[in-house]
Short mmCIF file of C-alpha atoms in Angstrom, two decimals:
data_model
loop_
_atom_site.label_atom_id
_atom_site.label_comp_id
_atom_site.label_asym_id
_atom_site.label_seq_id
_atom_site.Cartn_x
_atom_site.Cartn_y
_atom_site.Cartn_z
CA ALA V 1 3.27 13.11 -47.83
CA ALA V 2 4.55 15.87 -50.07
CA ALA V 3 7.20 16.96 -47.53
CA ALA V 4 10.79 16.37 -48.54
CA PRO V 5 12.32 13.40 -46.71
CA ARG V 6 14.51 14.53 -43.86
CA PRO V 7 18.13 13.42 -43.95
CA TRP V 8 18.08 12.12 -40.39
CA ARG V 9 17.48 8.48 -39.58
CA LEU V 10 15.35 7.90 -36.48
CA PHE V 11 16.03 5.38 -33.77
CA GLY V 12 13.99 4.53 -30.70
CA ALA V 13 15.91 3.44 -27.60
CA VAL V 14 14.65 2.34 -24.21
CA CYS V 15 16.30 2.88 -20.85
CA LEU V 16 15.01 -0.04 -18.80
CA LEU V 17 15.33 0.59 -15.05
CA ARG V 18 15.20 -1.93 -12.27
CA LEU V 19 13.99 0.12 -9.31
CA PRO V 20 15.70 -0.21 -5.92
CA ARG V 21 14.49 -2.97 -3.63
CA ILE V 22 15.97 -1.78 -0.34
CA THR V 23 16.37 1.64 1.24
CA GLN V 24 19.57 3.59 0.87
CA PRO V 25 21.74 3.95 3.98
CA LEU V 26 21.03 7.09 6.01
CA GLU V 27 23.31 10.10 5.86
CA LYS V 28 25.09 11.25 9.01
CA GLU V 29 22.69 14.16 9.63
CA GLU V 30 19.72 11.89 9.06
CA GLU V 31 20.96 9.41 11.65
CA GLU V 32 21.62 12.09 14.23
CA MET V 33 18.21 13.58 13.65
CA ALA V 34 16.51 10.19 13.95
CA ALA V 35 18.24 9.64 17.31
CA LEU V 36 17.21 13.08 18.53
CA MET V 37 13.61 12.51 17.50
CA GLY V 38 13.56 9.24 19.43
CA GLN V 39 14.89 10.96 22.54
CA ILE V 40 12.34 13.78 22.37
CA GLU V 41 9.54 11.28 21.89
CA LEU V 42 10.67 9.38 24.96
CA GLU V 43 10.81 12.53 27.06
CA LYS V 44 7.37 13.70 26.06
CA SER V 45 5.69 10.34 26.51
CA GLN V 46 4.11 8.74 29.56
CA TYR V 47 4.59 5.29 30.98
CA SER V 48 2.85 2.51 29.08
CA ASP V 49 0.99 -0.39 30.72
CA HIS V 50 3.91 -2.72 30.16
CA GLU V 51 6.36 -0.34 31.82
CA ILE V 52 4.11 0.22 34.83
CA ARG V 53 3.73 -3.52 35.25
CA LYS V 54 7.50 -3.94 35.06
CA MET V 55 8.08 -1.22 37.67
CA GLU V 56 5.53 -2.71 40.05
CA GLU V 57 7.06 -6.15 39.75
CA GLU V 58 10.50 -4.80 40.46
CA GLU V 59 9.10 -3.10 43.55
CA GLN V 60 7.61 -6.39 44.70
CA LEU V 61 10.86 -8.26 44.16
CA ARG V 62 12.77 -5.64 46.11
CA ARG V 63 10.31 -5.73 48.99
CA ARG V 64 10.39 -9.50 49.04
CA LYS V 65 14.17 -9.55 49.26
CA GLU V 66 14.25 -7.09 52.16
CA ASN V 67 11.31 -8.57 53.97
CA ILE V 68 11.31 -12.33 53.47
CA TYR V 69 8.14 -13.04 55.39
CA ASP V 70 6.02 -10.69 53.34
CA ASP V 71 2.66 -12.39 53.01
CA ASP V 72 1.08 -10.04 50.51
CA GLU V 73 1.48 -12.46 47.65
CA ALA V 74 0.87 -16.18 47.91
CA PRO V 75 4.32 -17.67 47.23
CA GLY V 76 2.86 -20.68 45.47
CA LYS V 77 1.59 -18.56 42.58
CA THR V 78 3.83 -18.68 39.50
CA VAL V 79 3.47 -15.31 37.84
CA ILE V 80 4.98 -14.46 34.47
CA MET V 81 7.02 -11.33 35.04
CA ALA V 82 7.24 -8.57 32.48
CA GLN V 83 10.99 -9.05 32.40
CA ASP V 84 10.52 -12.69 31.36
CA LEU V 85 8.28 -11.61 28.53
CA GLU V 86 10.89 -9.15 27.34
CA ASP V 87 13.58 -11.83 27.41
CA LYS V 88 11.35 -14.18 25.46
CA TRP V 89 10.74 -11.55 22.79
CA GLU V 90 14.46 -10.79 22.57
CA GLN V 91 15.20 -14.48 22.01
CA LYS V 92 12.63 -14.69 19.27
CA LEU V 93 14.12 -11.68 17.50
CA LEU V 94 17.62 -13.14 17.63
CA GLN V 95 16.38 -16.35 16.08
CA PHE V 96 15.08 -14.57 13.01
CA LYS V 97 17.62 -14.12 10.23
CA ALA V 98 16.74 -11.54 7.58
CA ALA V 99 18.07 -11.68 4.02
CA PRO V 100 21.39 -9.81 3.65
CA ARG V 101 21.41 -6.34 2.15
CA ILE V 102 24.70 -6.98 0.36
CA THR V 103 24.13 -9.97 -1.85
CA ASP V 104 26.54 -12.48 -3.37
CA ALA V 105 26.33 -10.75 -6.70
CA ASP V 106 27.64 -7.64 -4.96
CA LYS V 107 30.65 -9.49 -3.65
CA ASN V 108 31.48 -11.06 -7.01
CA ASN V 109 30.71 -7.86 -8.89
CA ASN V 110 28.66 -9.87 -11.33
CA ARG V 111 27.33 -7.14 -13.55
CA THR V 112 24.94 -9.35 -15.49
CA SER V 113 22.93 -10.19 -12.39
CA LEU V 114 19.84 -8.30 -11.26
CA ASN V 115 20.53 -8.92 -7.59
CA ARG V 116 23.40 -6.50 -7.39
CA ARG V 117 23.21 -3.07 -5.74
CA LEU V 118 19.69 -3.51 -4.43
CA ASP V 119 19.55 0.06 -3.16
CA SER V 120 19.99 1.83 -6.50
CA ASN V 121 18.55 1.85 -10.01
CA LEU V 122 20.01 -0.61 -12.50
CA MET V 123 20.01 0.14 -16.23
CA PHE V 124 20.09 -2.34 -19.07
CA LEU V 125 22.96 -2.03 -21.59
CA VAL V 126 23.62 -4.14 -24.67
CA LYS V 127 26.51 -4.38 -27.07
CA GLN V 128 25.36 -3.35 -30.53
CA LYS V 129 27.07 -3.02 -33.86
CA ILE V 130 26.83 0.53 -35.22
CA GLY V 131 28.53 0.98 -38.57
CA ASN V 132 31.60 -1.14 -38.12
CA GLN V 133 32.01 -0.63 -34.37
CA GLU V 134 30.79 -2.71 -31.48
CA LEU V 135 29.49 -0.30 -28.86
CA TRP V 136 27.76 -0.53 -25.49
CA LEU V 137 24.43 1.23 -25.84
CA LEU V 138 20.95 1.42 -24.45
CA PRO V 139 18.99 -1.03 -26.63
CA GLN V 140 17.84 0.73 -29.79
CA VAL V 141 16.25 -0.20 -33.10
CA GLU V 142 15.53 1.87 -36.17
CA TRP V 143 12.15 3.50 -36.51
CA GLN V 144 9.94 2.14 -39.27
CA PRO V 145 7.28 4.26 -40.93
CA GLY V 146 3.82 3.54 -39.65
CA GLU V 147 4.63 3.16 -35.96
CA THR V 148 4.96 5.68 -33.18
CA LEU V 149 8.30 6.14 -31.46
CA ARG V 150 6.95 4.51 -28.33
CA SER V 151 6.23 1.31 -30.24
CA THR V 152 9.76 1.47 -31.59
CA ALA V 153 11.02 1.52 -28.03
CA GLU V 154 8.79 -1.42 -27.14
CA ARG V 155 10.12 -3.31 -30.13
CA ALA V 156 13.65 -2.57 -28.97
CA MET V 157 12.84 -4.07 -25.57
CA ALA V 158 11.27 -7.13 -27.15
CA THR V 159 14.21 -7.62 -29.50
CA PHE V 160 16.76 -7.78 -26.74
CA LEU V 161 14.75 -9.22 -23.88
CA GLY V 162 12.10 -11.37 -25.50
CA ASP V 163 8.37 -10.86 -25.62
CA HIS V 164 7.61 -11.83 -22.06
CA VAL V 165 9.42 -9.03 -20.28
CA GLN V 166 7.07 -7.05 -18.05
CA ALA V 167 8.01 -3.42 -18.20
CA LYS V 168 6.01 -0.23 -18.07
CA ILE V 169 7.04 2.54 -20.45
CA LEU V 170 6.36 5.89 -18.83
CA GLY V 171 4.38 8.01 -21.23
CA ASN V 172 4.33 8.56 -24.95
CA ALA V 173 6.95 11.31 -25.05
CA PRO V 174 10.70 10.74 -25.35
CA TYR V 175 12.87 11.68 -22.36
CA GLY V 176 16.02 12.65 -24.23
CA ILE V 177 17.66 12.75 -27.59
CA TYR V 178 21.12 11.96 -28.90
CA LYS V 179 21.96 13.38 -32.31
CA TYR V 180 25.05 12.42 -34.26
CA LYS V 181 26.31 12.79 -37.79
CA PHE V 182 27.71 9.87 -39.65
CA PRO V 183 31.42 9.93 -40.42
CA ARG V 184 32.22 11.67 -43.68
CA ALA V 185 32.87 8.41 -45.46
CA ILE V 186 29.23 7.30 -45.46
CA ARG V 187 27.55 10.68 -45.22
CA THR V 188 25.34 11.47 -48.20
CA GLU V 189 22.90 14.22 -49.08
CA ASP V 190 19.88 12.46 -47.64
CA ASN V 191 21.63 10.47 -44.97
CA VAL V 192 23.40 12.98 -42.80
CA GLY V 193 23.10 11.37 -39.44
CA ALA V 194 20.85 9.76 -36.88
CA LYS V 195 18.67 10.89 -33.99
CA VAL V 196 18.19 8.49 -31.12
CA PHE V 197 15.13 9.16 -28.95
CA PHE V 198 15.25 7.69 -25.45
CA PHE V 199 12.28 6.34 -23.56
CA LYS V 200 12.20 5.32 -19.92
CA ALA V 201 10.64 2.09 -18.65
CA PHE V 202 10.37 0.47 -15.23
CA LEU V 203 10.93 -3.25 -14.92
CA GLN V 204 7.85 -4.69 -13.19
CA SER V 205 8.89 -8.23 -12.42
CA SER V 206 12.41 -9.33 -11.66
CA ASP V 207 11.85 -12.74 -13.20
CA LEU V 208 13.81 -12.74 -16.44
CA SER V 209 14.17 -16.50 -16.81
CA GLN V 210 11.91 -16.43 -19.84
CA ALA V 211 13.89 -13.67 -21.50
CA GLU V 212 15.86 -14.73 -24.53
CA LEU V 213 19.04 -12.79 -24.16
CA LYS V 214 21.05 -13.03 -27.30
CA GLU V 215 23.72 -10.38 -27.16
CA ASP V 216 26.07 -9.33 -24.40
CA TYR V 217 24.16 -7.43 -21.79
CA LEU V 218 24.81 -5.67 -18.51
CA TRP V 219 22.86 -4.17 -15.65
CA VAL V 220 24.74 -1.12 -14.36
CA THR V 221 24.09 1.79 -12.04
CA LYS V 222 24.32 5.43 -13.03
CA ASP V 223 27.88 5.90 -11.78
CA GLU V 224 29.07 2.81 -13.60
CA LEU V 225 27.65 4.00 -16.92
CA GLY V 226 30.82 5.97 -17.53
CA ASP V 227 32.78 2.73 -17.81
CA TYR V 228 30.86 1.68 -20.87
CA LEU V 229 29.27 4.56 -22.70
CA LYS V 230 31.01 7.08 -24.88
CA SER V 231 31.32 10.59 -23.42
CA GLU V 232 28.93 12.47 -25.72
CA TYR V 233 26.33 9.73 -25.48
CA LEU V 234 26.81 9.56 -21.74
CA LYS V 235 26.25 13.28 -21.33
CA LYS V 236 22.92 13.12 -23.08
CA VAL V 237 21.85 10.03 -21.19
CA ASN V 238 22.76 11.48 -17.81
CA ARG V 239 20.45 14.41 -18.38
CA PHE V 240 17.35 12.33 -17.95
CA LEU V 241 18.54 9.91 -15.30
CA LEU V 242 17.76 10.62 -11.66
CA ASP V 243 19.94 9.02 -9.08
CA SER R 1 -73.90 -54.50 8.52
CA LYS R 2 -74.25 -57.04 11.27
CA SER R 3 -70.85 -56.15 12.60
CA VAL R 4 -71.63 -52.44 12.51
CA PHE R 5 -74.87 -52.59 14.46
CA PRO R 6 -73.53 -53.46 17.90
CA HIS R 7 -70.92 -50.69 17.41
CA ALA R 8 -73.65 -48.19 16.89
CA LEU R 9 -75.52 -49.38 19.97
CA CYS R 10 -72.38 -49.13 22.03
CA SER R 11 -71.65 -45.64 20.81
CA PHE R 12 -75.20 -44.55 21.53
CA PHE R 13 -74.95 -45.85 25.09
CA PHE R 14 -71.66 -44.13 25.49
CA LEU R 15 -73.14 -40.88 24.35
CA SER R 16 -76.21 -41.18 26.56
CA SER R 17 -74.13 -41.98 29.60
CA TRP R 18 -71.72 -39.12 28.78
CA LEU R 19 -74.11 -36.30 28.11
CA PRO R 20 -75.49 -35.64 31.64
CA GLN R 21 -71.93 -35.20 32.92
CA THR R 22 -71.01 -32.66 30.31
CA VAL R 23 -74.13 -30.54 30.42
CA PRO R 24 -72.96 -28.47 33.45
CA PHE R 25 -69.69 -27.72 31.54
CA ARG R 26 -71.51 -25.74 28.90
CA GLY R 27 -70.02 -22.42 29.91
CA SER R 28 -71.47 -20.00 27.43
CA HIS R 29 -74.66 -19.95 25.45
CA TRP R 30 -72.62 -20.17 22.26
CA GLU R 31 -71.97 -23.89 22.82
CA THR R 32 -75.22 -25.26 21.44
CA SER R 33 -73.84 -28.74 20.89
CA LEU R 34 -70.43 -30.19 21.46
CA LEU R 35 -70.33 -32.04 18.21
CA ALA R 36 -70.92 -28.90 16.17
CA PHE R 37 -68.21 -26.95 18.02
CA ARG R 38 -66.49 -25.15 15.26
CA ALA R 39 -69.54 -23.94 13.52
CA SER R 40 -71.23 -22.51 16.62
CA VAL R 41 -68.47 -20.46 18.30
CA PRO R 42 -67.76 -17.39 16.19
CA MET R 43 -64.01 -16.44 15.95
CA ARG R 44 -62.98 -12.80 16.53
CA ALA R 45 -63.03 -12.24 12.78
CA GLN R 46 -61.67 -9.05 11.22
CA PRO R 47 -64.33 -8.59 8.57
CA LYS R 48 -66.75 -7.86 11.37
CA LYS R 49 -64.99 -4.52 12.23
CA LYS R 50 -65.74 -1.37 10.30
CA LYS R 51 -63.10 -0.43 7.74
CA LYS R 52 -63.11 3.33 8.41
CA VAL R 53 -61.85 3.03 11.98
CA ASP R 54 -58.85 1.00 10.81
CA VAL R 55 -57.88 3.41 8.10
CA LYS R 56 -58.11 6.36 10.50
CA ARG R 57 -55.99 4.65 13.11
CA GLU R 58 -53.30 3.70 10.62
CA GLN R 59 -53.27 7.22 9.21
CA ALA R 60 -52.82 8.68 12.69
CA GLN R 61 -49.93 6.30 13.37
CA LYS R 62 -48.20 7.25 10.12
CA ASP R 63 -48.53 10.96 10.88
CA ARG R 64 -47.00 10.50 14.31
CA MET R 65 -44.06 8.62 12.82
CA LYS R 66 -43.52 11.32 10.19
CA LYS R 67 -43.53 14.04 12.84
CA LYS R 68 -40.89 12.17 14.83
CA ILE R 69 -38.72 11.72 11.74
CA LYS R 70 -38.99 15.42 10.91
CA LYS R 71 -37.96 16.37 14.44
CA LEU R 72 -34.90 14.16 14.27
CA GLU R 73 -33.89 15.51 10.90
CA LYS R 74 -34.24 19.11 12.03
CA ALA R 75 -31.84 18.61 14.90
CA ALA R 76 -28.27 19.37 13.83
CA PRO R 77 -26.22 16.25 13.03
CA GLN R 78 -23.94 15.32 15.87
CA LEU R 79 -20.26 15.46 15.17
CA ILE R 80 -18.57 12.10 14.93
CA PRO R 81 -15.98 11.94 17.75
CA ILE R 82 -12.41 11.37 16.60
CA GLU R 83 -11.11 8.72 18.91
CA ASP R 84 -7.48 9.63 18.34
CA PHE R 85 -7.93 13.13 19.72
CA THR R 86 -9.66 12.34 22.99
CA PRO R 87 -7.14 10.87 25.42
CA LEU R 88 -8.40 7.98 27.47
CA LEU R 89 -9.11 8.64 31.14
CA LYS R 90 -6.60 6.07 32.31
CA TYR R 91 -3.75 8.14 30.87
CA SER R 92 -4.49 11.22 32.96
CA ASP R 93 -3.25 9.42 36.05
CA SER R 94 -0.32 11.15 37.65
CA ASN R 95 1.73 8.01 38.29
CA ARG R 96 2.11 7.75 34.55
CA LEU R 97 4.39 10.77 34.27
CA ARG R 98 7.99 9.99 33.60
CA SER R 99 10.58 11.17 36.07
CA LEU R 100 13.66 12.06 34.03
CA PRO R 101 16.52 14.37 35.02
CA PRO R 102 16.27 17.84 33.46
CA LEU R 103 18.35 18.52 30.34
CA SER R 104 21.78 20.05 30.79
CA PHE R 105 22.84 23.25 29.08
CA GLU R 106 25.17 21.38 26.68
CA GLU R 107 22.38 19.07 25.66
CA THR R 108 19.99 21.91 24.78
CA GLU R 109 22.76 23.67 22.87
CA ARG R 110 23.55 20.49 20.95
CA ARG R 111 19.92 20.05 20.08
CA VAL R 112 19.47 23.56 18.79
CA LEU R 113 22.61 23.30 16.63
CA LEU R 114 21.50 19.94 15.27
CA MET R 115 18.10 21.38 14.33
CA LYS R 116 19.81 24.17 12.41
CA LYS R 117 22.09 21.72 10.59
CA TRP R 118 19.07 19.60 9.73
CA CYS R 119 17.23 22.61 8.35
CA PHE R 120 20.15 23.39 6.05
CA PHE R 121 20.49 19.73 5.00
CA LYS R 122 16.83 19.49 4.08
CA GLN R 123 16.95 22.76 2.17
CA LYS R 124 19.89 21.53 0.10
CA GLN R 125 18.09 18.25 -0.57
CA ASP R 126 14.94 20.03 -1.67
CA LYS R 127 16.83 22.36 -3.99
CA ALA R 128 18.67 19.42 -5.55
CA GLU R 129 15.41 17.57 -6.16
CA LYS R 130 13.81 20.59 -7.78
CA LYS R 131 16.86 21.13 -9.98
CA ALA R 132 16.80 17.47 -11.06
CA ILE R 133 13.15 17.75 -12.04
CA GLN R 134 13.90 20.93 -13.94
CA ASP R 135 16.70 19.19 -15.85
CA LEU R 136 14.40 16.31 -16.74
CA VAL R 137 11.79 18.68 -18.10
CA GLU R 138 14.37 20.57 -20.14
CA ALA R 139 15.78 17.38 -21.66
CA GLN R 140 12.30 16.27 -22.61
CA GLN R 141 11.43 19.61 -24.17
CA GLU R 142 14.58 19.47 -26.28
CA ALA R 143 13.76 15.96 -27.46
CA LEU R 144 10.23 17.00 -28.38
CA LYS R 145 11.54 20.02 -30.27
CA GLU R 146 13.84 17.83 -32.36
CA LEU R 147 11.02 15.40 -32.95
CA ARG R 148 8.78 18.17 -34.19
CA LEU R 149 11.44 19.16 -36.69
CA GLU R 150 11.42 15.60 -37.95
CA SER R 151 7.76 14.82 -38.35
CA GLU R 152 4.58 16.49 -37.14
CA GLU R 153 2.54 13.31 -36.79
CA LEU R 154 5.15 11.61 -34.63
CA TYR R 155 5.20 14.71 -32.47
CA GLN R 156 1.44 14.65 -32.09
CA ALA R 157 1.56 10.98 -31.16
CA ALA R 158 4.25 11.74 -28.58
CA ILE R 159 2.41 14.53 -26.78
CA ARG R 160 -0.76 12.50 -26.45
CA ARG R 161 -1.72 11.53 -22.88
CA ASP R 162 -0.81 7.99 -21.82
CA GLU R 163 -3.98 6.44 -20.43
CA GLY R 164 -2.38 3.34 -19.05
CA LEU R 165 0.14 5.19 -16.91
CA PHE R 166 -2.09 6.09 -13.93
CA PRO R 167 -2.97 4.68 -11.43
CA PHE R 168 0.65 3.75 -10.94
CA GLU R 169 1.38 1.33 -8.12
CA ARG R 170 4.64 0.14 -6.71
CA ASP R 171 5.73 -1.70 -3.57
CA GLY R 172 8.13 0.61 -1.79
CA PRO R 173 11.70 -0.41 -0.95
CA ASN R 174 12.11 -2.19 2.40
CA TYR R 175 15.07 -2.40 4.72
CA THR R 176 16.06 -5.95 3.71
CA PRO R 177 15.31 -7.82 0.48
CA PRO R 178 12.58 -10.49 0.62
CA LEU R 179 13.72 -13.76 2.17
CA PRO R 180 13.16 -16.64 -0.28
CA GLY R 181 11.09 -19.45 1.18
CA TYR R 182 9.96 -17.53 4.26
CA ASP R 183 6.77 -18.85 5.84
CA PRO R 184 5.03 -16.07 7.76
CA PRO R 185 3.24 -17.12 11.00
CA GLU R 186 -0.51 -17.50 10.63
CA GLY R 187 -2.91 -15.27 12.48
CA LYS R 188 -6.35 -13.73 12.31
CA CYS R 189 -6.99 -10.01 12.37
CA VAL R 190 -10.27 -8.95 14.02
CA ASP R 191 -11.35 -5.41 13.19
CA ILE R 192 -12.82 -3.68 16.26
CA THR R 193 -13.03 -0.11 14.96
CA LYS R 194 -16.23 1.66 15.99
CA VAL R 195 -18.25 3.00 13.06
CA TYR R 196 -20.35 6.07 13.75
CA THR R 197 -23.30 7.11 11.60
CA GLN R 198 -24.83 10.56 11.63
#
């Protein structure tokens, strides 16, 4: 309590990530290797029951064609052939339609939607007024004495997304820091600049209908961050973002 | 009483006419009179036996059981067979072997080269992952250093362990996103795994 007050103002910011919902496409080497593994597995395997049944039935068909009066099998018996089963399964597969990997939001490039770019992380950006500028930033609020930085980050999330957002902040420690000095016009002895501490959080549920979104917001991937964030800020943010 | 009297006479006659026919049926000397049946025939009652013999017999039985249990315990516990490792007999049949043409020289060469490329690809991937983790740790250390300069108590709060973080669960990414309104077909799963006890 007797320490001199530091001239830096503290802010807590949260980097809210929506984790990927589908797998990323395979690289060329990965695809080649997967094909090779399949081939080796086939070569080292033995015939399964289904395959043996199929081979035997083909033999029978062939013998029956060559030798029409073959009385081994009673001709009145209707047997389901393995080939018929395979055709039936193929039909069933073709009837099933899976959800598309590239969604409508992808095609419209609707950056406010959460359904875009399902195979990568999406980060939450808001437009905030700092000084007299409107900037795109990770949501941040000023730290108030009496709370830990993590609770500042949680407050930042609640301010911009409402109280009902389900997100898990990973740990008590900040992931990165962005330090800047105020422009000379407003710089004073005990108000030199600000330090913004970043926290990371994972979005648990994708249902944001209850969120009260007031300001302009965006959900962007790591490579699109450069379109919105300033270069110095971007450099510091990129340090703690994995792709 | 007048109505009772002839009844009694009748019953007496009945008895007197009945008795001579039942006298030869008196099998054992325990049946003194048929009317007093239950009182005359003694049941094979336990209290008649001596208590010491019982106790001895039970003790002997218990000792035998204990000996058997000790023998079983002394024997080494049998290993539980792993069913995945023992191939079933029906798969050792020779007609099961695949008949494929042997690999050509080009094919083996291609495979070897592909394996080498894959090795290099995986090594690059691993190095990149490790570097990314290293960068993360460095960024965090820098942030914590700055925080410490600011305020000691905030720093202490930051380096405290987060209890609610683990166990961390997440449904992994699938190949296609979930289909809205999909009704999966119903079915029952019967578990037939064999459970072995030692």
